[in-house]
Every structure is written in C-alpha cells, then in structure tokens.
Amino acid sequence: DKRVDDWPLMQSPFPTLTISTIYLLTVWLGPKWMKTREPFQLRFLLVVYNFGMVLLNFFIFKELFLSSRARGYSYVCQTVDYSDNVYEVRIAAALWWYYVSKGIEYLDTVFFILRKKFNQISFLHVYHHFTMFTLWWIGIKWVAGGQAFFGAQMNAFIHVIMYMYYGLAACGPKFQKYLWWKRYLTILQLVQFHVTIGHTALSIYIDCPFPKWMHWGVIFYAVTFIFLFGNFYYRTYKLPKEPVKNGKIANGAVAN
C-alpha cells in the first residue's frame, strides 16, 4: 500500500521486529531483574494508562465505523481501495493507529513485571501481545483497508470495554463490587474469534476479491486464540478449585 510507505514504522519491518525482540527480552530478563526488588506501586500510572487506552481504542473504533459507513463498506465482502479518497485514508490511518496501539499494549507486560505479577505473564499473554503487534505490520503494509476494517473495528470496541475494566480495577478495592463481569470479557473475546472465523470463511466461500493468503492466515490465527483463550476460561472458571486444608491449598501453595 503506497499510501503508508512514508508513515512511521512502515518503511521497513525491522523497527517492528526490533521492538518485538526487545519485548521478548524484557519478558525474559525483567522478572530476573525484579527478583530481589520490591514490587512497584503503580496505581495512578495504571489508572492513567488504562483509561488512556480506552480513549485510544474508542477513537480507532469511531474512525473505522464512521469512515466505513461513509464509504458504504460491506460487512460481507469489501475489497481494498488504495485511492487517496479522504475516507479511505482515514480508514488506513485508523488501522495504522490500531497497529500502534498493539505496540503500546506491550506496556501491559512491563507493568506486570514491575508489580511482580509474574503469574499473569502466561504463554497466552505473551503470544497474544507479540503476534498482534508483529503481524499487524503486515496487514497495514499490504491491506490498510477493505476487509481488514472489520476485525480491527470489532477488536477495538472490545478493548474499550476491557481497558475500562482494568481502569476501574486499578482504582482500588472500593470498585471491586462493580467488577463482577470479568469472566464475560473472556467470553466476549471467544465470541469475537468465532465471528472472525465465520466472517472470513464466508468471504472465502463467496470468492471475495481480497488476498486469499490473508484470509487463511486470519482463520488459522483465530483458531489458535480459540484454543488458548478457551483453555484459559476452562482453567479459570470451570476447573474445580483446589481444596483448602488448614489454611493451605492442597498442592502446597499458601492460601492464607
């Protein structure tokens, strides 16, 4: 997509790959560095960060929704328009911001490390963050429009809700009674992946003129998330809890 050639980070894949490599090194070395240090208390920073991400994702959702509506985009099959039409450029710019937001989300992991919440840095967490930022560079470079708007718009909307939850959680214990809906965030994400597969499969079936390699890549990618998020949901909400004996969990981990 010639329109994005001169945009920040788009001239070459190396800046994105470098940032992602630094991220993986941080995941590996960060916990070692924090091992002998006290966890940082980052409440104010987390509140600002999470509500900032709410605003960024709402902006992305708004731009994609309004611009795609103005262009009469189809939710079934939409080819990429590489023209300099004002709405097409707005869609491309919103998708670029969506890609950038995935790089900003690397801070999720950094904050876990600084707060010594190492149990939160699971394979799912790292895989999700690393691949979203890295792979979306490919999407912006070749298809900053068309069908690509659908998944980004849906995901940005879900992230508005998700970061709203995290922002409220960061405000302190007095907000806990309003956060009973945490499990439904995972359900919403699982629904998103199933919708993505259905939408993409339909596009393949009707032979939508959009890069086939990207269609198949999206399906495979969504399947990996269904497996990983489904496993997380089962282990978190469905698997029987470890019985507690004398103030300790049966597997030896201290409960109280």
Coordinates of N, CA and C in Angstrom, one line a residue:
D1 N 0.9 -1.2 0.0 CA 0.0 0.0 0.0 C 0.9 1.2 0.0
K2 N 1.0 1.9 -1.1 CA 1.9 3.1 -1.3 C 1.5 4.2 -0.4
R3 N 0.3 4.3 0.1 CA -0.2 5.4 0.9 C 0.6 5.4 2.3
V4 N 1.0 4.2 2.7 CA 1.5 4.1 4.1 C 3.1 4.0 4.1
D5 N 3.7 4.1 2.9 CA 5.1 3.9 2.8 C 5.9 4.8 3.6
D6 N 5.5 6.1 3.7 CA 6.2 7.1 4.5 C 5.7 7.3 5.9
W7 N 4.8 6.5 6.3 CA 4.2 6.6 7.7 C 5.2 6.0 8.7
P8 N 5.3 6.5 9.9 CA 6.2 6.0 10.9 C 6.1 4.4 11.1
L9 N 7.3 3.8 11.1 CA 7.4 2.3 11.3 C 7.1 1.5 10.1
M10 N 6.6 2.1 9.0 CA 6.1 1.4 7.8 C 7.2 1.2 6.7
Q11 N 8.3 1.9 6.8 CA 9.2 1.8 5.7 C 9.9 0.4 5.6
S12 N 10.0 -0.2 6.8 CA 10.7 -1.5 6.9 C 10.1 -2.3 8.0
P13 N 10.2 -3.6 8.0 CA 9.7 -4.4 9.1 C 10.7 -4.4 10.3
F14 N 11.9 -3.9 10.1 CA 12.9 -4.0 11.1 C 12.6 -3.2 12.4
P15 N 12.1 -2.0 12.4 CA 11.7 -1.4 13.6 C 10.7 -2.2 14.4
T16 N 9.7 -2.7 13.8 CA 8.7 -3.5 14.4 C 9.3 -4.8 15.0
L17 N 10.2 -5.4 14.2 CA 10.8 -6.7 14.7 C 11.8 -6.3 15.9
T18 N 12.4 -5.2 15.8 CA 13.3 -4.8 16.9 C 12.6 -4.5 18.2
I19 N 11.4 -3.8 18.1 CA 10.6 -3.5 19.3 C 10.1 -4.8 19.9
S20 N 9.7 -5.8 19.0 CA 9.1 -7.0 19.5 C 10.2 -7.9 20.1
T21 N 11.4 -7.8 19.6 CA 12.6 -8.6 20.1 C 12.9 -8.0 21.5
I22 N 12.9 -6.7 21.6 CA 13.1 -6.1 23.0 C 12.1 -6.5 23.9
Y23 N 10.8 -6.6 23.5 CA 9.7 -7.1 24.3 C 10.0 -8.5 24.8
L24 N 10.4 -9.4 24.0 CA 10.7 -10.8 24.4 C 11.8 -10.8 25.4
L25 N 12.9 -10.0 25.1 CA 14.0 -9.9 26.1 C 13.5 -9.4 27.4
T26 N 12.6 -8.4 27.4 CA 12.1 -7.9 28.7 C 11.3 -8.9 29.4
V27 N 10.5 -9.7 28.7 CA 9.8 -10.8 29.3 C 10.7 -11.8 30.0
W28 N 11.8 -12.0 29.4 CA 12.8 -13.0 29.9 C 13.7 -12.4 31.1
L29 N 14.2 -11.2 30.9 CA 15.1 -10.6 31.8 C 14.4 -9.8 32.9
G30 N 13.2 -9.3 32.6 CA 12.5 -8.4 33.6 C 12.3 -9.1 34.9
P31 N 11.7 -10.3 35.0 CA 11.5 -11.0 36.2 C 12.8 -11.3 37.0
K32 N 13.9 -11.5 36.3 CA 15.1 -11.7 36.9 C 15.6 -10.5 37.6
W33 N 15.4 -9.3 36.9 CA 15.8 -8.0 37.5 C 15.0 -7.7 38.7
M34 N 13.7 -8.0 38.7 CA 12.8 -7.7 39.8 C 12.9 -8.7 41.0
K35 N 13.6 -9.8 40.8 CA 13.5 -10.9 41.8 C 13.9 -10.4 43.2
T36 N 14.9 -9.5 43.3 CA 15.4 -9.1 44.6 C 14.8 -7.7 45.0
R37 N 13.9 -7.2 44.2 CA 13.4 -5.8 44.4 C 11.9 -5.9 44.9
E38 N 11.5 -4.9 45.6 CA 10.1 -4.8 46.0 C 9.3 -4.4 44.8
P39 N 8.0 -4.9 44.7 CA 7.2 -4.5 43.6 C 6.8 -3.0 43.7
F40 N 6.7 -2.4 42.5 CA 6.4 -1.0 42.4 C 4.8 -0.9 42.6
Q41 N 4.5 0.2 43.2 CA 3.0 0.6 43.4 C 2.7 1.6 42.3
L42 N 1.9 1.2 41.3 CA 1.7 2.0 40.1 C 0.3 2.4 39.9
R43 N -0.4 2.5 41.0 CA -1.9 2.7 40.9 C -2.2 3.9 40.0
F44 N -1.7 5.1 40.2 CA -2.0 6.3 39.4 C -1.6 6.1 38.0
L45 N -0.4 5.5 37.7 CA 0.0 5.3 36.4 C -0.9 4.3 35.7
L46 N -1.3 3.3 36.4 CA -2.2 2.3 35.7 C -3.6 2.9 35.4
V47 N -4.1 3.7 36.3 CA -5.4 4.4 36.0 C -5.2 5.2 34.8
V48 N -4.2 6.0 34.7 CA -4.0 6.9 33.5 C -3.8 6.1 32.3
Y49 N -3.0 5.0 32.3 CA -2.7 4.2 31.2 C -4.0 3.5 30.7
N50 N -4.7 2.9 31.6 CA -5.9 2.1 31.1 C -7.0 3.0 30.6
F51 N -7.2 4.1 31.2 CA -8.3 5.0 30.6 C -7.8 5.7 29.4
G52 N -6.5 5.9 29.3 CA -5.9 6.4 28.0 C -6.1 5.4 26.9
M53 N -6.0 4.1 27.2 CA -6.2 3.0 26.2 C -7.7 2.9 25.8
V54 N -8.5 3.2 26.8 CA -10.0 3.3 26.5 C -10.2 4.4 25.4
L55 N -9.6 5.6 25.6 CA -9.8 6.7 24.7 C -9.2 6.3 23.3
L56 N -8.0 5.7 23.3 CA -7.4 5.4 22.0 C -8.2 4.4 21.2
N57 N -8.7 3.4 21.9 CA -9.4 2.3 21.2 C -10.8 2.8 20.8
F58 N -11.4 3.7 21.6 CA -12.7 4.3 21.1 C -12.5 5.2 19.9
F59 N -11.3 5.9 19.8 CA -11.0 6.7 18.7 C -10.9 5.8 17.4
I60 N -10.2 4.7 17.6 CA -10.0 3.8 16.5 C -11.3 3.2 16.0
F61 N -12.1 2.8 17.0 CA -13.5 2.3 16.6 C -14.3 3.3 15.9
K62 N -14.3 4.5 16.4 CA -15.1 5.6 15.8 C -14.7 5.9 14.4
E63 N -13.4 6.0 14.2 CA -12.9 6.3 12.9 C -13.2 5.2 11.9
L64 N -13.1 4.0 12.3 CA -13.4 2.8 11.4 C -14.9 2.8 11.1
F65 N -15.7 2.9 12.1 CA -17.1 2.8 12.0 C -17.7 3.9 11.1
L66 N -17.3 5.2 11.4 CA -17.9 6.3 10.7 C -17.4 6.3 9.2
S67 N -16.1 6.1 9.0 CA -15.5 6.2 7.7 C -16.0 5.0 6.8
S68 N -16.1 3.8 7.4 CA -16.6 2.7 6.6 C -18.0 2.9 6.2
R69 N -18.8 3.5 7.1 CA -20.2 3.8 6.8 C -20.3 4.8 5.7
A70 N -19.5 5.9 5.8 CA -19.5 6.9 4.8 C -19.1 6.4 3.4
R71 N -18.3 5.3 3.3 CA -17.9 4.7 2.1 C -18.8 3.6 1.7
G72 N -19.8 3.3 2.5 CA -20.7 2.2 2.2 C -20.1 0.8 2.2
Y73 N -19.2 0.6 3.1 CA -18.5 -0.7 3.2 C -19.4 -1.8 3.5
S74 N -19.1 -2.9 2.9 CA -19.9 -4.2 3.1 C -19.3 -5.0 4.3
Y75 N -20.2 -5.5 5.1 CA -19.7 -6.4 6.2 C -19.5 -7.8 5.8
V76 N -19.8 -8.1 4.5 CA -19.7 -9.4 3.9 C -18.4 -9.6 3.1
C77 N -18.2 -8.6 2.2 CA -17.1 -8.6 1.3 C -16.7 -7.2 0.9
Q78 N -15.5 -6.8 1.2 CA -15.1 -5.4 0.9 C -13.6 -5.5 0.4
T79 N -13.5 -5.1 -0.9 CA -12.1 -5.0 -1.4 C -11.4 -3.8 -0.9
V80 N -10.1 -3.8 -1.1 CA -9.2 -2.7 -0.7 C -9.2 -1.6 -1.7
D81 N -9.5 -0.4 -1.3 CA -9.4 0.8 -2.2 C -8.2 1.5 -1.9
Y82 N -7.2 1.5 -2.7 CA -5.9 2.1 -2.5 C -5.8 3.6 -2.9
S83 N -7.0 4.2 -3.1 CA -7.0 5.6 -3.6 C -6.8 6.5 -2.4
D84 N -6.7 7.8 -2.8 CA -6.4 8.9 -1.8 C -7.8 9.5 -1.3
N85 N -8.9 8.8 -1.5 CA -10.1 9.3 -1.0 C -10.0 9.6 0.4
V86 N -10.6 10.7 0.9 CA -10.4 11.1 2.3 C -10.9 10.1 3.3
Y87 N -11.9 9.3 3.0 CA -12.4 8.3 3.9 C -11.5 7.1 3.9
E88 N -11.0 6.8 2.7 CA -10.1 5.6 2.6 C -8.8 5.9 3.4
V89 N -8.3 7.1 3.3 CA -7.1 7.5 4.0 C -7.4 7.5 5.5
R90 N -8.6 7.9 5.9 CA -9.0 7.8 7.4 C -9.0 6.4 7.9
I91 N -9.5 5.5 7.0 CA -9.6 4.1 7.4 C -8.2 3.5 7.6
A92 N -7.3 3.9 6.6 CA -5.9 3.4 6.6 C -5.2 4.0 7.9
A93 N -5.5 5.2 8.2 CA -4.9 5.9 9.4 C -5.4 5.2 10.7
A94 N -6.7 4.9 10.7 CA -7.2 4.3 11.9 C -6.6 2.9 12.1
L95 N -6.4 2.2 11.0 CA -5.8 0.8 11.1 C -4.3 1.0 11.5
W96 N -3.6 2.0 11.0 CA -2.3 2.3 11.5 C -2.3 2.5 13.0
W97 N -3.2 3.3 13.5 CA -3.2 3.6 14.9 C -3.6 2.3 15.7
Y98 N -4.4 1.4 15.1 CA -4.7 0.2 15.7 C -3.4 -0.7 15.9
Y99 N -2.6 -0.7 14.8 CA -1.3 -1.4 14.9 C -0.4 -0.8 16.0
V100 N -0.3 0.5 16.0 CA 0.5 1.2 17.0 C 0.0 0.9 18.4
S101 N -1.4 0.8 18.6 CA -1.9 0.5 19.9 C -1.5 -0.9 20.4
K102 N -1.2 -1.8 19.5 CA -0.8 -3.1 19.9 C 0.7 -3.0 20.4
G103 N 1.5 -2.1 19.9 CA 2.8 -1.9 20.4 C 2.7 -1.3 21.8
I104 N 1.8 -0.3 21.9 CA 1.7 0.3 23.3 C 1.3 -0.7 24.3
E105 N 0.5 -1.7 23.9 CA 0.0 -2.7 24.8 C 1.1 -3.6 25.4
Y106 N 2.3 -3.5 24.8 CA 3.5 -4.2 25.4 C 3.7 -3.7 26.9
L107 N 3.2 -2.5 27.1 CA 3.3 -2.0 28.5 C 2.5 -2.8 29.5
D108 N 1.4 -3.5 29.0 CA 0.7 -4.4 29.9 C 1.7 -5.3 30.7
T109 N 2.6 -5.9 29.9 CA 3.5 -6.9 30.4 C 4.6 -6.2 31.3
V110 N 5.0 -5.0 30.9 CA 6.0 -4.3 31.6 C 5.5 -4.0 33.0
F111 N 4.2 -3.6 33.1 CA 3.6 -3.3 34.4 C 3.4 -4.5 35.2
F112 N 3.1 -5.6 34.6 CA 3.1 -6.9 35.4 C 4.4 -7.2 36.0
I113 N 5.5 -7.0 35.2 CA 6.9 -7.3 35.7 C 7.2 -6.3 36.9
L114 N 6.9 -5.0 36.7 CA 7.3 -4.1 37.8 C 6.5 -4.3 39.0
R115 N 5.3 -4.8 38.9 CA 4.4 -5.1 40.1 C 4.6 -6.5 40.6
K116 N 5.6 -7.3 39.9 CA 5.9 -8.7 40.3 C 4.6 -9.6 40.2
K117 N 3.8 -9.3 39.2 CA 2.6 -10.2 39.0 C 3.0 -11.2 37.9
F118 N 4.1 -12.0 38.2 CA 4.7 -12.8 37.2 C 3.7 -13.9 36.7
N119 N 2.8 -14.3 37.6 CA 1.8 -15.3 37.2 C 0.9 -14.9 36.0
Q120 N 0.8 -13.6 35.8 CA 0.0 -13.0 34.7 C 0.7 -13.1 33.4
I121 N 2.0 -13.3 33.4 CA 2.7 -13.4 32.1 C 2.8 -14.8 31.6
S122 N 1.6 -15.3 31.2 CA 1.5 -16.6 30.7 C 1.9 -16.7 29.2
F123 N 1.9 -17.9 28.7 CA 2.2 -18.1 27.2 C 1.1 -17.3 26.4
L124 N -0.1 -17.5 26.8 CA -1.2 -16.8 26.1 C -1.0 -15.3 26.1
H125 N -0.6 -14.7 27.2 CA -0.4 -13.3 27.3 C 0.7 -12.8 26.4
V126 N 1.8 -13.5 26.4 CA 3.0 -13.1 25.6 C 2.7 -13.4 24.1
Y127 N 2.1 -14.5 23.8 CA 1.8 -14.9 22.4 C 0.8 -13.8 21.8
H128 N -0.2 -13.5 22.6 CA -1.2 -12.5 22.1 C -0.5 -11.2 21.8
H129 N 0.2 -10.7 22.8 CA 0.8 -9.3 22.6 C 1.9 -9.3 21.5
F130 N 2.8 -10.3 21.5 CA 3.9 -10.4 20.5 C 3.3 -10.5 19.1
T131 N 2.4 -11.4 18.8 CA 1.9 -11.6 17.5 C 1.0 -10.5 17.0
M132 N 0.2 -9.9 17.8 CA -0.7 -8.9 17.3 C 0.1 -7.7 16.8
F133 N 1.1 -7.2 17.5 CA 1.8 -6.1 17.0 C 2.7 -6.5 15.8
T134 N 3.3 -7.6 15.8 CA 4.2 -8.0 14.8 C 3.5 -8.3 13.5
L135 N 2.4 -9.1 13.6 CA 1.6 -9.5 12.4 C 0.8 -8.3 11.8
W136 N 0.4 -7.4 12.6 CA -0.4 -6.3 12.0 C 0.4 -5.4 11.2
W137 N 1.7 -5.4 11.3 CA 2.6 -4.6 10.4 C 2.3 -5.1 9.0
I138 N 2.2 -6.4 8.8 CA 2.0 -7.0 7.5 C 0.6 -6.5 7.0
G139 N -0.4 -6.5 7.8 CA -1.7 -6.1 7.4 C -1.7 -4.6 6.9
I140 N -1.0 -3.7 7.7 CA -1.0 -2.3 7.3 C -0.2 -2.1 6.0
K141 N 0.9 -2.9 5.9 CA 1.7 -2.7 4.7 C 1.0 -3.1 3.4
W142 N 0.2 -4.1 3.5 CA -0.4 -4.6 2.2 C -1.9 -4.3 2.1
V143 N -2.7 -4.3 3.2 CA -4.1 -4.2 3.1 C -4.7 -3.2 4.2
A144 N -4.3 -2.0 4.1 CA -4.8 -1.0 5.1 C -6.2 -0.5 4.7
G145 N -7.1 -1.4 4.6 CA -8.5 -1.1 4.2 C -9.2 -2.3 3.9
G146 N -10.3 -2.2 3.2 CA -11.1 -3.3 2.8 C -11.5 -4.2 4.0
Q147 N -11.5 -5.5 3.8 CA -11.9 -6.4 4.8 C -11.2 -6.2 6.2
A148 N -10.0 -5.7 6.1 CA -9.2 -5.5 7.4 C -9.9 -4.6 8.4
F149 N -10.8 -3.8 7.9 CA -11.5 -2.9 8.9 C -12.4 -3.6 9.9
F150 N -12.9 -4.8 9.4 CA -13.9 -5.5 10.2 C -13.4 -6.0 11.6
G151 N -12.3 -6.8 11.5 CA -11.7 -7.3 12.7 C -11.1 -6.3 13.6
A152 N -10.5 -5.2 13.0 CA -9.9 -4.2 13.9 C -11.0 -3.4 14.6
Q153 N -12.1 -3.1 13.9 CA -13.2 -2.4 14.5 C -13.8 -3.1 15.6
M154 N -14.0 -4.4 15.4 CA -14.6 -5.3 16.5 C -13.7 -5.4 17.7
N155 N -12.4 -5.6 17.4 CA -11.4 -5.7 18.5 C -11.2 -4.4 19.2
A156 N -11.2 -3.3 18.5 CA -11.1 -2.0 19.2 C -12.3 -1.8 20.2
F157 N -13.5 -2.1 19.7 CA -14.6 -2.0 20.6 C -14.5 -2.8 21.9
I158 N -14.1 -4.1 21.7 CA -13.9 -5.0 22.8 C -12.8 -4.4 23.8
H159 N -11.8 -3.8 23.2 CA -10.7 -3.3 24.0 C -11.1 -2.0 24.8
V160 N -12.1 -1.3 24.3 CA -12.7 -0.2 25.1 C -13.3 -0.8 26.4
I161 N -14.0 -1.9 26.2 CA -14.7 -2.5 27.4 C -13.6 -3.1 28.3
M162 N -12.6 -3.8 27.7 CA -11.6 -4.4 28.5 C -10.7 -3.5 29.3
Y163 N -10.3 -2.4 28.7 CA -9.5 -1.4 29.4 C -10.3 -0.6 30.4
M164 N -11.6 -0.5 30.1 CA -12.5 0.1 31.1 C -12.5 -0.7 32.4
Y165 N -12.5 -2.0 32.2 CA -12.5 -2.9 33.4 C -11.2 -2.8 34.1
Y166 N -10.0 -2.8 33.4 CA -8.7 -2.7 34.0 C -8.6 -1.3 34.7
G167 N -9.1 -0.3 34.1 CA -9.0 1.0 34.7 C -9.8 1.1 36.0
L168 N -11.0 0.6 36.0 CA -11.7 0.5 37.3 C -11.1 -0.3 38.3
A169 N -10.5 -1.5 37.9 CA -9.8 -2.3 38.9 C -8.6 -1.6 39.5
A170 N -7.9 -0.8 38.7 CA -6.8 -0.1 39.2 C -7.1 1.0 40.2
C171 N -8.4 1.4 40.2 CA -8.8 2.5 41.1 C -8.9 2.1 42.5
G172 N -8.8 0.8 42.8 CA -8.7 0.3 44.2 C -9.9 -0.6 44.6
P173 N -9.8 -1.2 45.8 CA -10.8 -2.2 46.3 C -12.2 -1.7 46.3
K174 N -12.4 -0.4 46.5 CA -13.8 0.1 46.6 C -14.6 -0.1 45.3
F175 N -13.9 -0.4 44.2 CA -14.6 -0.6 42.9 C -14.8 -2.1 42.6
Q176 N -14.3 -3.0 43.5 CA -14.4 -4.4 43.2 C -15.8 -4.9 43.0
K177 N -16.7 -4.3 43.8 CA -18.1 -4.8 43.7 C -18.8 -4.5 42.4
Y178 N -18.1 -3.6 41.6 CA -18.7 -3.3 40.3 C -18.0 -4.2 39.2
L179 N -17.1 -5.1 39.5 CA -16.3 -5.8 38.5 C -16.6 -7.3 38.5
W180 N -17.9 -7.6 38.7 CA -18.4 -9.0 38.7 C -18.4 -9.6 37.3
W181 N -18.2 -8.8 36.3 CA -18.4 -9.2 34.9 C -17.0 -9.6 34.3
K182 N -16.0 -9.8 35.0 CA -14.7 -10.1 34.4 C -14.7 -11.3 33.5
R183 N -15.4 -12.4 33.9 CA -15.4 -13.6 33.1 C -16.1 -13.4 31.7
Y184 N -17.0 -12.4 31.7 CA -17.7 -12.2 30.4 C -16.8 -11.5 29.4
L185 N -15.7 -10.9 29.9 CA -14.7 -10.4 28.9 C -14.1 -11.5 28.1
T186 N -13.7 -12.6 28.8 CA -13.2 -13.7 28.1 C -14.2 -14.3 27.1
I187 N -15.4 -14.4 27.6 CA -16.5 -14.9 26.7 C -16.6 -14.0 25.4
L188 N -16.6 -12.7 25.7 CA -16.7 -11.8 24.6 C -15.6 -11.9 23.6
Q189 N -14.4 -12.2 24.1 CA -13.2 -12.4 23.2 C -13.4 -13.7 22.4
L190 N -13.9 -14.8 23.1 CA -14.1 -16.0 22.4 C -15.1 -15.9 21.3
V191 N -16.2 -15.1 21.6 CA -17.2 -14.8 20.5 C -16.6 -14.1 19.4
Q192 N -15.7 -13.1 19.7 CA -15.0 -12.4 18.6 C -14.2 -13.3 17.7
F193 N -13.5 -14.3 18.2 CA -12.7 -15.2 17.4 C -13.6 -16.1 16.5
H194 N -14.8 -16.5 17.1 CA -15.7 -17.3 16.3 C -16.3 -16.5 15.2
V195 N -16.7 -15.2 15.5 CA -17.2 -14.4 14.4 C -16.2 -14.1 13.3
T196 N -14.9 -13.9 13.7 CA -13.8 -13.7 12.8 C -13.7 -14.9 11.8
I197 N -13.7 -16.1 12.4 CA -13.6 -17.3 11.5 C -14.8 -17.4 10.6
G198 N -16.0 -17.2 11.1 CA -17.2 -17.2 10.3 C -17.2 -16.2 9.2
H199 N -16.9 -15.0 9.5 CA -16.8 -13.9 8.6 C -15.8 -14.1 7.5
T200 N -14.6 -14.6 7.9 CA -13.5 -14.9 6.9 C -13.9 -16.1 6.0
A201 N -14.4 -17.1 6.6 CA -14.8 -18.3 5.9 C -15.9 -18.0 4.8
L202 N -16.8 -17.1 5.2 CA -17.8 -16.7 4.2 C -17.2 -15.9 3.1
S203 N -16.2 -15.1 3.4 CA -15.5 -14.3 2.3 C -14.8 -15.3 1.4
I204 N -14.2 -16.3 1.9 CA -13.6 -17.3 1.0 C -14.6 -18.1 0.2
Y205 N -15.7 -18.4 0.8 CA -16.8 -19.2 0.1 C -17.3 -18.4 -1.1
I206 N -17.5 -17.1 -0.9 CA -18.1 -16.3 -2.0 C -17.0 -15.7 -2.9
D207 N -15.8 -16.1 -2.7 CA -14.7 -15.7 -3.5 C -14.5 -14.2 -3.5
C208 N -14.5 -13.6 -2.3 CA -14.3 -12.2 -2.2 C -12.9 -11.8 -2.6
P209 N -12.8 -10.8 -3.5 CA -11.5 -10.4 -4.0 C -10.6 -9.7 -3.0
F210 N -10.1 -10.4 -2.1 CA -9.2 -10.0 -1.0 C -8.2 -11.0 -0.9
P211 N -6.9 -10.7 -0.6 CA -5.8 -11.7 -0.6 C -6.2 -13.0 0.1
K212 N -6.2 -14.1 -0.6 CA -6.5 -15.4 0.0 C -5.6 -15.8 1.1
W213 N -4.3 -15.5 0.9 CA -3.3 -15.9 1.9 C -3.6 -15.2 3.3
M214 N -4.2 -14.0 3.2 CA -4.5 -13.3 4.4 C -5.8 -13.9 5.1
H215 N -6.7 -14.3 4.2 CA -7.9 -14.9 4.7 C -7.6 -16.2 5.5
W216 N -6.8 -17.1 4.9 CA -6.4 -18.3 5.5 C -5.6 -18.1 6.8
G217 N -4.7 -17.1 6.7 CA -3.9 -16.7 7.9 C -4.7 -16.2 9.0
V218 N -5.8 -15.5 8.8 CA -6.6 -15.0 9.8 C -7.4 -16.1 10.5
I219 N -7.9 -17.1 9.7 CA -8.6 -18.2 10.2 C -7.7 -19.0 11.1
F220 N -6.5 -19.3 10.7 CA -5.5 -20.1 11.5 C -5.2 -19.4 12.8
Y221 N -5.0 -18.1 12.7 CA -4.7 -17.3 13.8 C -5.8 -17.3 14.8
A222 N -7.0 -17.1 14.4 CA -8.2 -17.1 15.2 C -8.4 -18.4 15.9
V223 N -8.1 -19.5 15.2 CA -8.2 -20.9 15.8 C -7.2 -21.0 17.0
T224 N -6.0 -20.5 16.8 CA -5.0 -20.6 18.0 C -5.6 -19.8 19.2
F225 N -6.2 -18.7 18.9 CA -6.8 -17.9 20.1 C -7.9 -18.6 20.7
I226 N -8.8 -19.3 19.9 CA -9.9 -20.0 20.5 C -9.4 -21.1 21.4
F227 N -8.3 -21.8 21.0 CA -7.7 -22.9 21.8 C -7.2 -22.3 23.1
L228 N -6.4 -21.2 23.0 CA -5.7 -20.6 24.1 C -6.6 -19.9 25.1
F229 N -7.5 -19.1 24.6 CA -8.5 -18.4 25.4 C -9.5 -19.4 26.0
G230 N -9.9 -20.4 25.2 CA -10.8 -21.5 25.7 C -10.2 -22.2 26.9
N231 N -8.9 -22.6 26.7 CA -8.2 -23.3 27.8 C -8.1 -22.4 29.1
F232 N -7.8 -21.1 28.9 CA -7.8 -20.1 30.0 C -9.1 -20.1 30.7
Y233 N -10.2 -20.0 29.9 CA -11.5 -19.9 30.5 C -11.9 -21.1 31.3
Y234 N -11.5 -22.3 30.7 CA -11.8 -23.5 31.4 C -11.1 -23.6 32.7
R235 N -9.8 -23.3 32.7 CA -8.9 -23.5 33.9 C -9.3 -22.4 34.9
T236 N -9.8 -21.2 34.5 CA -10.1 -20.2 35.4 C -11.5 -20.3 36.0
Y237 N -12.4 -20.7 35.2 CA -13.8 -20.6 35.7 C -14.6 -21.9 35.7
K238 N -14.0 -23.0 35.1 CA -14.7 -24.3 35.1 C -14.0 -25.4 35.9
L239 N -12.7 -25.3 35.9 CA -11.9 -26.3 36.6 C -12.2 -26.3 38.1
P240 N -12.5 -27.4 38.8 CA -12.7 -27.3 40.2 C -11.5 -26.7 40.9
K241 N -11.8 -25.9 41.9 CA -10.7 -25.2 42.7 C -10.1 -26.2 43.6
E242 N -8.8 -26.0 43.9 CA -8.0 -26.9 44.8 C -8.6 -26.8 46.2
P243 N -8.8 -27.9 46.8 CA -9.4 -27.9 48.2 C -8.4 -27.2 49.2
V244 N -9.0 -26.5 50.1 CA -8.1 -25.8 51.1 C -8.1 -26.7 52.4
K245 N -6.8 -26.9 52.9 CA -6.6 -27.7 54.1 C -5.8 -26.9 55.1
N246 N -6.3 -26.5 56.2 CA -5.6 -25.9 57.3 C -4.9 -24.6 56.8
G247 N -5.6 -23.8 56.0 CA -5.1 -22.5 55.6 C -4.2 -22.7 54.4
K248 N -4.0 -23.9 53.8 CA -3.1 -24.1 52.7 C -3.9 -24.8 51.6
I249 N -3.5 -24.5 50.4 CA -4.1 -25.2 49.2 C -3.4 -26.6 49.2
A250 N -4.2 -27.6 48.8 CA -3.7 -29.0 48.8 C -2.4 -29.2 48.1
N251 N -2.1 -28.4 47.0 CA -0.9 -28.6 46.3 C 0.3 -27.9 47.0
G252 N 0.1 -27.3 48.2 CA 1.2 -26.8 48.9 C 1.4 -25.3 48.9
A253 N 0.7 -24.6 47.9 CA 0.8 -23.2 47.8 C 0.0 -22.6 49.0
V254 N 0.6 -21.5 49.6 CA 0.0 -20.9 50.8 C -1.3 -20.1 50.3
A255 N -2.4 -20.4 51.0 CA -3.6 -19.7 50.7 C -3.9 -18.5 51.6
N256 N -3.5 -18.6 52.8 CA -3.7 -17.5 53.8 C -2.4 -17.0 54.4

